[in-house]
Coordinates of C-alpha atoms and ligand atoms in Angstrom, one line a residue:
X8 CA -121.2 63.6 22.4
X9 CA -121.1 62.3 25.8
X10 CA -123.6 59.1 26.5
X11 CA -124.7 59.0 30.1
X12 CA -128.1 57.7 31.7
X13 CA -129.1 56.7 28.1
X14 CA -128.9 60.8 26.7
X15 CA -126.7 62.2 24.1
X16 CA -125.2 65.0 26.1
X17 CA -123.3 67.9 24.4
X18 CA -120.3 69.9 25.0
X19 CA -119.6 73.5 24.5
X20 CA -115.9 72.3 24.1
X21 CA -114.8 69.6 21.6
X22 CA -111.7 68.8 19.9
X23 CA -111.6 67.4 16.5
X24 CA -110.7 63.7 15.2
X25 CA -108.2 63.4 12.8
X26 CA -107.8 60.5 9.8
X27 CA -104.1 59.4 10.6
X28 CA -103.7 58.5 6.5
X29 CA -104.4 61.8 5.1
X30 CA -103.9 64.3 8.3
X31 CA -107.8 65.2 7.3
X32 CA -110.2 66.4 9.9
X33 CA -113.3 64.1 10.0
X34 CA -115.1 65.3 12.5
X35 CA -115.1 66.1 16.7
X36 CA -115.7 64.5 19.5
X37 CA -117.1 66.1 23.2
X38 CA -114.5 67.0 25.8
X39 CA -115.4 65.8 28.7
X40 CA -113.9 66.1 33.0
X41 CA -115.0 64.9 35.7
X42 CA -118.2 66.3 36.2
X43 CA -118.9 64.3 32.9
X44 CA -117.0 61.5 34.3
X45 CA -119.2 61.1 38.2
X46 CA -122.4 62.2 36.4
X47 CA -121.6 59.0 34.5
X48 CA -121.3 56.9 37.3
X49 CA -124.2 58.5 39.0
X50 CA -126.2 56.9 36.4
X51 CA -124.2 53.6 36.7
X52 CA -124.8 53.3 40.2
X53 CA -128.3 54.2 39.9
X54 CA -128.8 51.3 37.4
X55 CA -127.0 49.0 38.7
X56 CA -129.9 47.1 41.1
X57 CA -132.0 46.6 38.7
X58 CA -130.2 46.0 36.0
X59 CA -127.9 43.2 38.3
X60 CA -131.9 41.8 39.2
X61 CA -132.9 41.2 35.7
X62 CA -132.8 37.6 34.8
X63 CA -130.0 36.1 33.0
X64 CA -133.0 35.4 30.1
X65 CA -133.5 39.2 29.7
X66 CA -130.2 40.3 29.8
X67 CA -128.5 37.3 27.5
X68 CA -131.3 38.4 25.1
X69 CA -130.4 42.8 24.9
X70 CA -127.1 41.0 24.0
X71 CA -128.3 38.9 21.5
X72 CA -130.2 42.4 20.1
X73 CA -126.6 44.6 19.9
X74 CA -125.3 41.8 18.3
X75 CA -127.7 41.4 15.4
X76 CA -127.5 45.1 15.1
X77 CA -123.8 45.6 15.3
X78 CA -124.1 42.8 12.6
X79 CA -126.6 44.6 10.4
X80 CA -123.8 47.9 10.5
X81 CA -120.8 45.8 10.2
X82 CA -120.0 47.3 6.6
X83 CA -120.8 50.9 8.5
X84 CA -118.8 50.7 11.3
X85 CA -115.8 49.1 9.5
X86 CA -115.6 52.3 6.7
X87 CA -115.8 54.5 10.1
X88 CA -112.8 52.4 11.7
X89 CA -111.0 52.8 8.2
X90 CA -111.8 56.1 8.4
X91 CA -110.6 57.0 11.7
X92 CA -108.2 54.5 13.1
X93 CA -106.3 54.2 9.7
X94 CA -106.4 50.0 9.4
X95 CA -107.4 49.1 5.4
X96 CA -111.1 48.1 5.1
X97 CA -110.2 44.2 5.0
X98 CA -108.9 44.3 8.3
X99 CA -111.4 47.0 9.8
X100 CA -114.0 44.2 8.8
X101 CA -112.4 41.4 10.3
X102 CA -112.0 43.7 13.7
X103 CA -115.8 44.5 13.4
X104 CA -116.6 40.6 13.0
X105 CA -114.4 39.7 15.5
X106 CA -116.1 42.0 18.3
X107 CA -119.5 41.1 17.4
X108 CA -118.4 37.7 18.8
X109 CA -118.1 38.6 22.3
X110 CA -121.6 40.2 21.9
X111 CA -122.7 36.8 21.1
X112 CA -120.7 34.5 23.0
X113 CA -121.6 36.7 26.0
X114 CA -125.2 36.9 25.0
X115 CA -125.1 32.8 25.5
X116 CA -122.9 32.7 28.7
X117 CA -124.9 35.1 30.9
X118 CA -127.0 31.7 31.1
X119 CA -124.3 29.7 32.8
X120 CA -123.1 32.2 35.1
X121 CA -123.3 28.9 37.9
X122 CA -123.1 28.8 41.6
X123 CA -121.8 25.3 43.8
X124 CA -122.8 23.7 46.8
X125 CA -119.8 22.5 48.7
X126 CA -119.9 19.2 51.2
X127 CA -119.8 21.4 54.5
X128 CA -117.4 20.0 57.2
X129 CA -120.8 20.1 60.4
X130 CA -123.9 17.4 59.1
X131 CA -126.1 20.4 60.1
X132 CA -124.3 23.2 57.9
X133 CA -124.7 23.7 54.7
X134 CA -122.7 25.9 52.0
X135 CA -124.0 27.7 48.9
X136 CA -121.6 29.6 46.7
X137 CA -123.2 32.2 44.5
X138 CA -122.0 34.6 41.7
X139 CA -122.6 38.1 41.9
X140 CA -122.1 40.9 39.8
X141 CA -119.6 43.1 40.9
X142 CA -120.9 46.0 40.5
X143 CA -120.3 49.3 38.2
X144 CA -117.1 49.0 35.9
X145 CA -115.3 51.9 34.7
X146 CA -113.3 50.8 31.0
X147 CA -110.1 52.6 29.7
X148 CA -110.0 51.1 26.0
X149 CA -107.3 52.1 23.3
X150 CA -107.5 53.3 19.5
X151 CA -105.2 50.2 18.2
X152 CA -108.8 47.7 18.2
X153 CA -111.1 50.7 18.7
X154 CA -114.3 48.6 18.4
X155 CA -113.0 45.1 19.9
X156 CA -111.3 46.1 22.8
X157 CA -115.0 47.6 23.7
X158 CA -117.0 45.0 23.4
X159 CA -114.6 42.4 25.2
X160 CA -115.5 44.1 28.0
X161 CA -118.8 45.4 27.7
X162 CA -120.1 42.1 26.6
X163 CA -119.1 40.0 29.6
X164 CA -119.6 42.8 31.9
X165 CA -123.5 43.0 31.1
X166 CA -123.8 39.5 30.6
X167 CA -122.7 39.4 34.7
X168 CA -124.8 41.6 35.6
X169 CA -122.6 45.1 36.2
X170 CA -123.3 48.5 34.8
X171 CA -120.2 50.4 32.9
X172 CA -118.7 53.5 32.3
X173 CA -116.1 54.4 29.3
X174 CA -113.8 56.5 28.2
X175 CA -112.2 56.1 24.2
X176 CA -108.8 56.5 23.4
X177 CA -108.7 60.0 22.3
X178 CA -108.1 59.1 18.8
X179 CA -111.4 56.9 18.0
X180 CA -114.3 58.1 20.2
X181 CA -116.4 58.3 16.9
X182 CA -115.9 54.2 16.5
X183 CA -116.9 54.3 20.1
X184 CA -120.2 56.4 20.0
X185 CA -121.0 54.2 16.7
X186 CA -121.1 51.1 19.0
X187 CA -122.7 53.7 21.9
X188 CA -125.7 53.9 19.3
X189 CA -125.7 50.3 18.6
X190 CA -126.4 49.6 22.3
X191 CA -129.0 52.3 22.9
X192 CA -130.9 51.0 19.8
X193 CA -130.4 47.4 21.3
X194 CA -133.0 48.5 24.2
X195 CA -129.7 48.4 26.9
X196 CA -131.5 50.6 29.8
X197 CA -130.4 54.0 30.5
X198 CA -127.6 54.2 33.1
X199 CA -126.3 50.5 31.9
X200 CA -124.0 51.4 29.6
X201 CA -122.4 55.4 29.7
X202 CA -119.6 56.7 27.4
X203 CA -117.3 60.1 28.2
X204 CA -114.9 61.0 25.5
X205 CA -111.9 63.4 26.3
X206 CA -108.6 64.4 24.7
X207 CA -107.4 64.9 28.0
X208 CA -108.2 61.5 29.9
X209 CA -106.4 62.2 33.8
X210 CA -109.8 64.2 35.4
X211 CA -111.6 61.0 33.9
X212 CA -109.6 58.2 35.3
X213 CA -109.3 60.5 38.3
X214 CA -112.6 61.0 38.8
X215 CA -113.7 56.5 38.6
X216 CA -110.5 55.7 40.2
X217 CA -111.1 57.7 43.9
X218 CA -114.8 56.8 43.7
X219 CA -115.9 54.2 45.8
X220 CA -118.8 53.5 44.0
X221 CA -116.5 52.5 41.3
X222 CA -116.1 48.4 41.9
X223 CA -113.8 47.7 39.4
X224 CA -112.1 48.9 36.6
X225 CA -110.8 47.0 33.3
X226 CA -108.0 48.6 31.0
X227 CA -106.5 48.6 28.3
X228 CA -103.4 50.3 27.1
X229 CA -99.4 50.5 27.7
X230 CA -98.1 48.8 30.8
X231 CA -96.8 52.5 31.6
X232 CA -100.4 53.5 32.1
X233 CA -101.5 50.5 33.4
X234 CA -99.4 50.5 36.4
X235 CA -100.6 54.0 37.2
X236 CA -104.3 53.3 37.4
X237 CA -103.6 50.0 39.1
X238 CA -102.0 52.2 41.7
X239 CA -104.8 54.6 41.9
X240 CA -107.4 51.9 42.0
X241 CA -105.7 50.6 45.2
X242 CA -107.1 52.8 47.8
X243 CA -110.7 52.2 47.5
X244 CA -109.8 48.5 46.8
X245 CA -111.1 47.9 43.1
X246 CA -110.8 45.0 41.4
X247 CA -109.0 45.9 38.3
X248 CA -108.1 43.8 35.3
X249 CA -105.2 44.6 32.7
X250 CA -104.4 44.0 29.3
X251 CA -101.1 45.6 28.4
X252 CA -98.7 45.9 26.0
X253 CA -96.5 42.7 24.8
X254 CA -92.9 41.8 23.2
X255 CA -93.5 39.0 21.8
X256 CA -91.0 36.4 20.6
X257 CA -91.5 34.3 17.3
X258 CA -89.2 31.5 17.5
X259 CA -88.8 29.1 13.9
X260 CA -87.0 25.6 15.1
X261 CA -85.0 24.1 12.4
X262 CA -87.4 21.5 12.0
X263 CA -89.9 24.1 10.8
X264 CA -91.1 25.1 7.1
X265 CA -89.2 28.4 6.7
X266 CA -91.5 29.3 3.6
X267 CA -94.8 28.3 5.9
X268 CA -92.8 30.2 9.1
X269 CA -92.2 33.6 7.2
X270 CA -95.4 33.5 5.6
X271 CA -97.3 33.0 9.1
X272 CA -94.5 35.9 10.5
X273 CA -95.5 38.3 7.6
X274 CA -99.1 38.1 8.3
X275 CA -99.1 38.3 11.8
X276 CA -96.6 41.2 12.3
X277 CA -97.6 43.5 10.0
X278 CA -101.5 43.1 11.2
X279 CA -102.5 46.6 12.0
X280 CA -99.0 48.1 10.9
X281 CA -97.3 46.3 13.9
X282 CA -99.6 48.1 16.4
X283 CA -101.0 45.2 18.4
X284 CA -100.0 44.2 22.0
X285 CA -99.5 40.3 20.6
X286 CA -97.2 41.8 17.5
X287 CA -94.1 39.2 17.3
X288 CA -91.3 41.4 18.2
X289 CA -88.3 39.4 18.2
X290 CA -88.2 36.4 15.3
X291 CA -85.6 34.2 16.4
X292 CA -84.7 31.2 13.6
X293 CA -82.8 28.6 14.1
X294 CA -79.6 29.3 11.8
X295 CA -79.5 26.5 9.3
X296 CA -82.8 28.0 7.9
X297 CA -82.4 31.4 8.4
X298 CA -81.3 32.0 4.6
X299 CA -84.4 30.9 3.3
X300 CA -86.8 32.3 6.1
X301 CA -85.3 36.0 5.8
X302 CA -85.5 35.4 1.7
X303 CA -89.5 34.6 1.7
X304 CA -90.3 37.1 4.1
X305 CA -88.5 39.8 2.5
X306 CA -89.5 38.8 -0.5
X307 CA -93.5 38.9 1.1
X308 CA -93.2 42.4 3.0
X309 CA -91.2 44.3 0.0
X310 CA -94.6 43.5 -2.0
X311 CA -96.5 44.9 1.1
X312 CA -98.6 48.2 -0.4
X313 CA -98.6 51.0 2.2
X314 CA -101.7 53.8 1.8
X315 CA -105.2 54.8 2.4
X316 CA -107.0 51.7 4.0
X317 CA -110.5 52.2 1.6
X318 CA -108.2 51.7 -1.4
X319 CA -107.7 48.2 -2.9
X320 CA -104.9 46.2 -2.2
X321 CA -103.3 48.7 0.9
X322 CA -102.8 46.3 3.5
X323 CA -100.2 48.4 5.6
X324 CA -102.0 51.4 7.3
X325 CA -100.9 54.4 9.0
X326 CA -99.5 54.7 12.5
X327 CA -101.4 56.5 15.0
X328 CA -99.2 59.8 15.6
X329 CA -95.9 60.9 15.3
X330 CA -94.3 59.7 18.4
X331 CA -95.1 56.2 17.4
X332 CA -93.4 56.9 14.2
X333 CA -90.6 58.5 15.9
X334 CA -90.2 55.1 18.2
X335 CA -90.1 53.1 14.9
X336 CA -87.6 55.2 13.2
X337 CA -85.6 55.5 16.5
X338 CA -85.3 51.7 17.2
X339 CA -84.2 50.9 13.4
X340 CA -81.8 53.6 13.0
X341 CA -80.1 52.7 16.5
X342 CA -80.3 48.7 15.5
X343 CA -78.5 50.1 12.0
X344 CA -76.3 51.9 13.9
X345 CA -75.2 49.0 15.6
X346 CA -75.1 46.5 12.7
X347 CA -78.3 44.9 11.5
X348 CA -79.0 44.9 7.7
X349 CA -82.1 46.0 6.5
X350 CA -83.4 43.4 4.4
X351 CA -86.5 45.7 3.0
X352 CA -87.9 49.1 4.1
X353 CA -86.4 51.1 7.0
X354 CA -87.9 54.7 6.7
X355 CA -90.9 57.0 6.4
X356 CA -92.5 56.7 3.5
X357 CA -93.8 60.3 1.9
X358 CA -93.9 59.5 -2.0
X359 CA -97.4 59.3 -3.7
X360 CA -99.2 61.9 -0.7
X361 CA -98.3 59.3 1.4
X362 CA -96.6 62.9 3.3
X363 CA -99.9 63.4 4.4
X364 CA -100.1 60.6 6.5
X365 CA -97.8 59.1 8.8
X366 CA -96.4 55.7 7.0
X367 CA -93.7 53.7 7.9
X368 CA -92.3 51.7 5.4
X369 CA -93.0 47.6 6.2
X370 CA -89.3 46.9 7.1
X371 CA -87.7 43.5 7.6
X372 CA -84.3 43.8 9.4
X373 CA -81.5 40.6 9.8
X374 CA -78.6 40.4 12.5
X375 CA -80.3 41.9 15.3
X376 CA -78.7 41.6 18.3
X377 CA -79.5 42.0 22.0
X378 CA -77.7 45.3 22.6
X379 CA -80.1 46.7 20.1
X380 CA -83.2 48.4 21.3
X381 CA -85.3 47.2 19.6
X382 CA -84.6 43.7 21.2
X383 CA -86.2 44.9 24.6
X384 CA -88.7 47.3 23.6
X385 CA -92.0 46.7 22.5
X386 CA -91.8 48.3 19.1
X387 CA -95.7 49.0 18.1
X388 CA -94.9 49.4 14.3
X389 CA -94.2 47.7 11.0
X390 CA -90.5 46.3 12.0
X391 CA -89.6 42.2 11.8
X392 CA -86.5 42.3 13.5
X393 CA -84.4 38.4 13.1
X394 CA -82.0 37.2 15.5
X395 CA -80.4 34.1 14.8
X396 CA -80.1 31.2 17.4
X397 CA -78.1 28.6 17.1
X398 CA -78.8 26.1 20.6
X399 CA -82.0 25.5 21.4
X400 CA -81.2 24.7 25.2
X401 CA -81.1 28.8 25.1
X402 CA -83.8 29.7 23.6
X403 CA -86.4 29.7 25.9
X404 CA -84.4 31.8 28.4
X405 CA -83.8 34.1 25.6
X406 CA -87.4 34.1 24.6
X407 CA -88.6 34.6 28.3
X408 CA -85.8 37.6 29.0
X409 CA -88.5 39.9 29.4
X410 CA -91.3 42.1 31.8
X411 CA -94.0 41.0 29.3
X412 CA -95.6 37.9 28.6
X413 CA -98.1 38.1 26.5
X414 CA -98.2 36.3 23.3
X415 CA -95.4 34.3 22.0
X416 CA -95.4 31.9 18.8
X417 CA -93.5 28.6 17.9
X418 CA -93.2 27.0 14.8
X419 CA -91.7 23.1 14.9
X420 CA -93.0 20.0 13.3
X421 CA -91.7 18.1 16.7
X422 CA -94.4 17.7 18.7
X423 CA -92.1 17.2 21.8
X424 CA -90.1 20.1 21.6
X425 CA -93.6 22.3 20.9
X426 CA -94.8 20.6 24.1
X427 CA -91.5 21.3 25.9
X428 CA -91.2 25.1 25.0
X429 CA -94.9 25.9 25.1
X430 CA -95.2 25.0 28.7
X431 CA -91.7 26.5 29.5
X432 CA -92.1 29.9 28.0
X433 CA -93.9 33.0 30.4
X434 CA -96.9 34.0 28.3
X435 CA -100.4 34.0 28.8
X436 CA -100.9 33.6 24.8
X437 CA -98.7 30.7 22.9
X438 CA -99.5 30.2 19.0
X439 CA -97.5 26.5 17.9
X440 CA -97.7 26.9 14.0
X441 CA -100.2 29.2 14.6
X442 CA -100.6 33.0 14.0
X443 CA -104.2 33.5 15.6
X444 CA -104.5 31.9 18.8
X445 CA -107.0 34.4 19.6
X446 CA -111.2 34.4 19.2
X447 CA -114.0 35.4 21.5
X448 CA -114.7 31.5 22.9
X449 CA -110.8 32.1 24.2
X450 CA -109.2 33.5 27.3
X451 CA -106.9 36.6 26.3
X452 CA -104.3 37.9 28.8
X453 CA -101.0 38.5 29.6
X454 CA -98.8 37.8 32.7
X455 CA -96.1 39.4 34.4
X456 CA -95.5 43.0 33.2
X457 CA -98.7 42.4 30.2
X458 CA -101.5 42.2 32.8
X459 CA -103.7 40.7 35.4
X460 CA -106.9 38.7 34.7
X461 CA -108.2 37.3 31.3
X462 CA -111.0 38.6 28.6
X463 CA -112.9 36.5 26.5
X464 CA -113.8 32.7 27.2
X465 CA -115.7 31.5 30.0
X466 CA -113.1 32.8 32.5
X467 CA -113.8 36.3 31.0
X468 CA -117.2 36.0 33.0
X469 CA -115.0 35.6 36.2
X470 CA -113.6 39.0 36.0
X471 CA -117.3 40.7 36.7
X472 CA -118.3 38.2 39.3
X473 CA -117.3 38.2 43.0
X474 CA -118.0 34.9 44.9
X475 CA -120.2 35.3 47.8
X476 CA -120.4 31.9 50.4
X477 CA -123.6 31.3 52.1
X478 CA -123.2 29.5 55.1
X479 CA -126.3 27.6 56.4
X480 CA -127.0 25.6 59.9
X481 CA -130.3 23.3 58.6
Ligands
NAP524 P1 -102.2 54.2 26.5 O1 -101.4 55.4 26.2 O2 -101.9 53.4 27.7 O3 -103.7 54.6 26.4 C1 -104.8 53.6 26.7 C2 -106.0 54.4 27.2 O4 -105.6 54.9 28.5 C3 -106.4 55.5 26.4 O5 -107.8 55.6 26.5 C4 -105.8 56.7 27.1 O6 -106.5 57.9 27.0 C5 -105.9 56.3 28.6 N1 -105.0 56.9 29.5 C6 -103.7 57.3 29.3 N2 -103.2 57.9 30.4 C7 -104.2 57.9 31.3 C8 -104.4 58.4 32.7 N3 -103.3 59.0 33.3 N4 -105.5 58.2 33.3 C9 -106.6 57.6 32.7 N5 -106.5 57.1 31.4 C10 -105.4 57.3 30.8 O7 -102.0 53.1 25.4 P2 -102.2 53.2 23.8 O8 -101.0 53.9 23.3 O9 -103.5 53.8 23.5 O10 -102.3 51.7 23.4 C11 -101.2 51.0 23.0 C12 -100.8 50.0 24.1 O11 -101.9 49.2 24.4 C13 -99.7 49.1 23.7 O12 -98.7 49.0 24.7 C14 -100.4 47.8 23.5 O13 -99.5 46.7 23.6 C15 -101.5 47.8 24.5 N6 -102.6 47.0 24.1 C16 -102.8 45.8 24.8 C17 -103.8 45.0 24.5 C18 -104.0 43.7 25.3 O14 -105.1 43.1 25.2 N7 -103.1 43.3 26.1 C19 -104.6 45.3 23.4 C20 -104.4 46.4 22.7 C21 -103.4 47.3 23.1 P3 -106.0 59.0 25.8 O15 -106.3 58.3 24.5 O16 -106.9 60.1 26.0 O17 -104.6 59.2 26.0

């Protein structure tokens, strides 16, 4: 079902959702075009004044209401992630927890949405700089963080003061009406908030992108998609933000602990199977403890247990469909092909019904080069690939040989060298012994090719606010 102007509207045309671990149907979600899609922001637009005119008080408290409700279904919506997305139930919960912050920090930092009064250059003129909602939002989200990636922009876009419309990755629009539900049982006005799910998302994107009424619009997905909305969001002048995909380099100094290093690599690459946009994607170590490095985190991912995320002890899920399993097999075959070793895993796994899903083995692969593939593609699966570096003058240009720069990780015990090569390497993101540079008090975002504009954090605010001057002869 479709959520627009605070109704569950129907669809005579659906198509169904499907568990990515066991190929199972689980249920269906509306199709929806683009009369779904400008009925939405009819309602948007229609909210928006009053909505924007509410105090900060009454709209800091609906958030503070979705997120004691989203915290009362936690359990509830992470079995439905689980069930839908594919991640195991540990991490689904984690995801849940995680975007129940941004209801909260959000629901605290609609108060300090400040202006400033600026010394004027005249003694009779006086300036007043205001903040201002910017109006209705349209959201792209993805399936990867079906529940996050949704409230890291709906939180800070009705702390502001704007009204949204939202369209699911077709693979999780039932995580998406679950938080849908949580927001109309929060008491969030009809029209604030409006949902339209599709399997086929162009006469959606279509439809917010050429309408002026549309201010702004906030994705998140590939960079490929991303640079074809930016696009279409040009003519009508939107503000748009962009979180996009990553290629993130994982560099161990020699100085490191290689048992600490692979242990933080393991956790943080095989998160969600590989398939997040700050995923280390080239692990560089220095060569003098590369042995024991490649020996601990082998020896961690071969004990990895691949399977249906509700079952104890599976911590590698699914991937999303077969072209993403495709990509992964692809990039290891060709990196085979041309001479890396695979320390553990490298194929599909199918034994024990895993056939019924699509599971890619965790796979750890050594002597990578930069002729392989996967050395300049993001990979979006369960693949460590090492390269070994010997001079560290090179690394950073190495590490920032790249269109994206999103997240990249260092791992030294020297604090000048971790000075040094954080503030030399092109990403918006840098971890320094540190797998989880990420929470809801923190600004999230990539630059060149990974995005434009920041989520989360104070500065997260910024991206639904345009500045207005007053100028003012006294
Ligand atoms: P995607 O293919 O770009 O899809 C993202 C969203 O865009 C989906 O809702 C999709 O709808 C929609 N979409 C696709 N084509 C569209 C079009 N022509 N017009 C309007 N909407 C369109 O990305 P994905 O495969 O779902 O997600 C993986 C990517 O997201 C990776 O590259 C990853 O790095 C990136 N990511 C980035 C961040 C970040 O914060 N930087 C976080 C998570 C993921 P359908 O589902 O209907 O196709």
């Amino acid at each position: 079902m479709h959520y627009i102007d605070g109704n569950w509207i129907d669809s005579d045309r659906s198509f169904d959702i499907t568990n990515p671990a066991t190929g199972e149907t689980i249920g269906s979600a509306a199709e929806g075009g683009a009369t779904e899609a400008s009925a939405a922001t009819e309602a948007a637009d229609r909210a928006f004044d009053s909505w924007a005119g509410q105090t900060a008080y009454s709209r800091s408290e609906t958030l503070y209401t979705a997120w004691r409700l989203m915290t009362e279904r936690s359990d509830d919506l992470a079995q439905l992630m689980t069930l839908e997305q594919g991640k195991p139930l540990k991490a689904a919960r984690n995801e849940v927890k995680y975007a129940a912050d941004f209801l909260l920090w959000y629901a605290e930092e609609a108060k300090r949405v400040y202006g400033e009064t600026i010394p004027a250059p005249r003694p009779d003129q006086r300036f007043l700089v205001m903040r201002q909602p910017v109006g209705v939002c349209a959201a792209i989200t993805p399936w990867n963080y079906p529940i996050s990636m949704l409230t890291r922009k709906i939180g800070p876009a009705l702390a502001a003061g704007c009204t949204m419309v939202l369209k699911p990755a077709e693979q999780t629009p039932l995580c998406a009406r679950a938080m849908f539900e949580v927001f109309h049982d929060a008491g969030v006005p009809a029209g604030v908030v409006n949902m339209v799910t599709a399997s086929d998302p162009v006469p959606i994107g279509t439809s917010w992108l050429t309408d002026p009424r549309v201010r702004k619009l906030t994705f998140t997905g590939s960079t490929e998609v991303g640079k074809l909305l930016a696009g279409q969001a040009a003519p009508t002048m939107k503000r748009v933000s962009m979180e996009l995909g990553g290629h993130a380099p994982f560099i161990v100094f020699d100085d490191a602990d290689p048992v600490h290093a692979a242990k933080g690599a393991s956790l943080v690459k095989f998160l969600n199977t590989g398939q997040a946009c700050i995923s280390p994607n080239r692990i560089y170590v220095q060569r003098s403890i590369a042995e024991p490095f490649i020996a601990t985190l082998t020896e961690r991912v071969a004990k990895m247990k691949a399977g249906v995320g509700s079952e104890a002890g599976v911590s590698i899920g699914p991937l999303v469909d077969q072209p993403s399993i495709d990509k992964v097999d692809r990039q290891v075959q060709d990196a085979v092909a041309k001479g890396a070793t695979v320390e553990t895993g490298g194929r599909r796994l199918t034994e024990d019904g895993l056939d019924r899903g699509l599971f890619y083995a965790p796979t750890v692969l050594s002597g990578v080069t930069g002729e392989m593939v996967i050395h300049c593609e993001e990979t979006f699966g369960p693949v460590a690939p090492i390269i070994i570096f010997d001079d560290d003058d090179d690394i950073l240009a190495k590490a920032n040989d790249t269109a994206y720069g999103l997240a990249a990780y260092i791992y030294t015990r020297d604090i000048s060298r971790a000075w040094r090569i954080a503030e030399g390497l092109r990403f918006g993101i840098i971890g320094i012994n540190d797998i989880n540079p990420t929470a809801a008090a923190a600004p999230f975002g990539g630059v060149k090719e990974s995005g434009l504009g920041r989520e989360g954090g104070h500065v997260g605010l910024d991206e639904y606010l345009d500045t207005k001057l007053v100028g003012w002869s006294v």
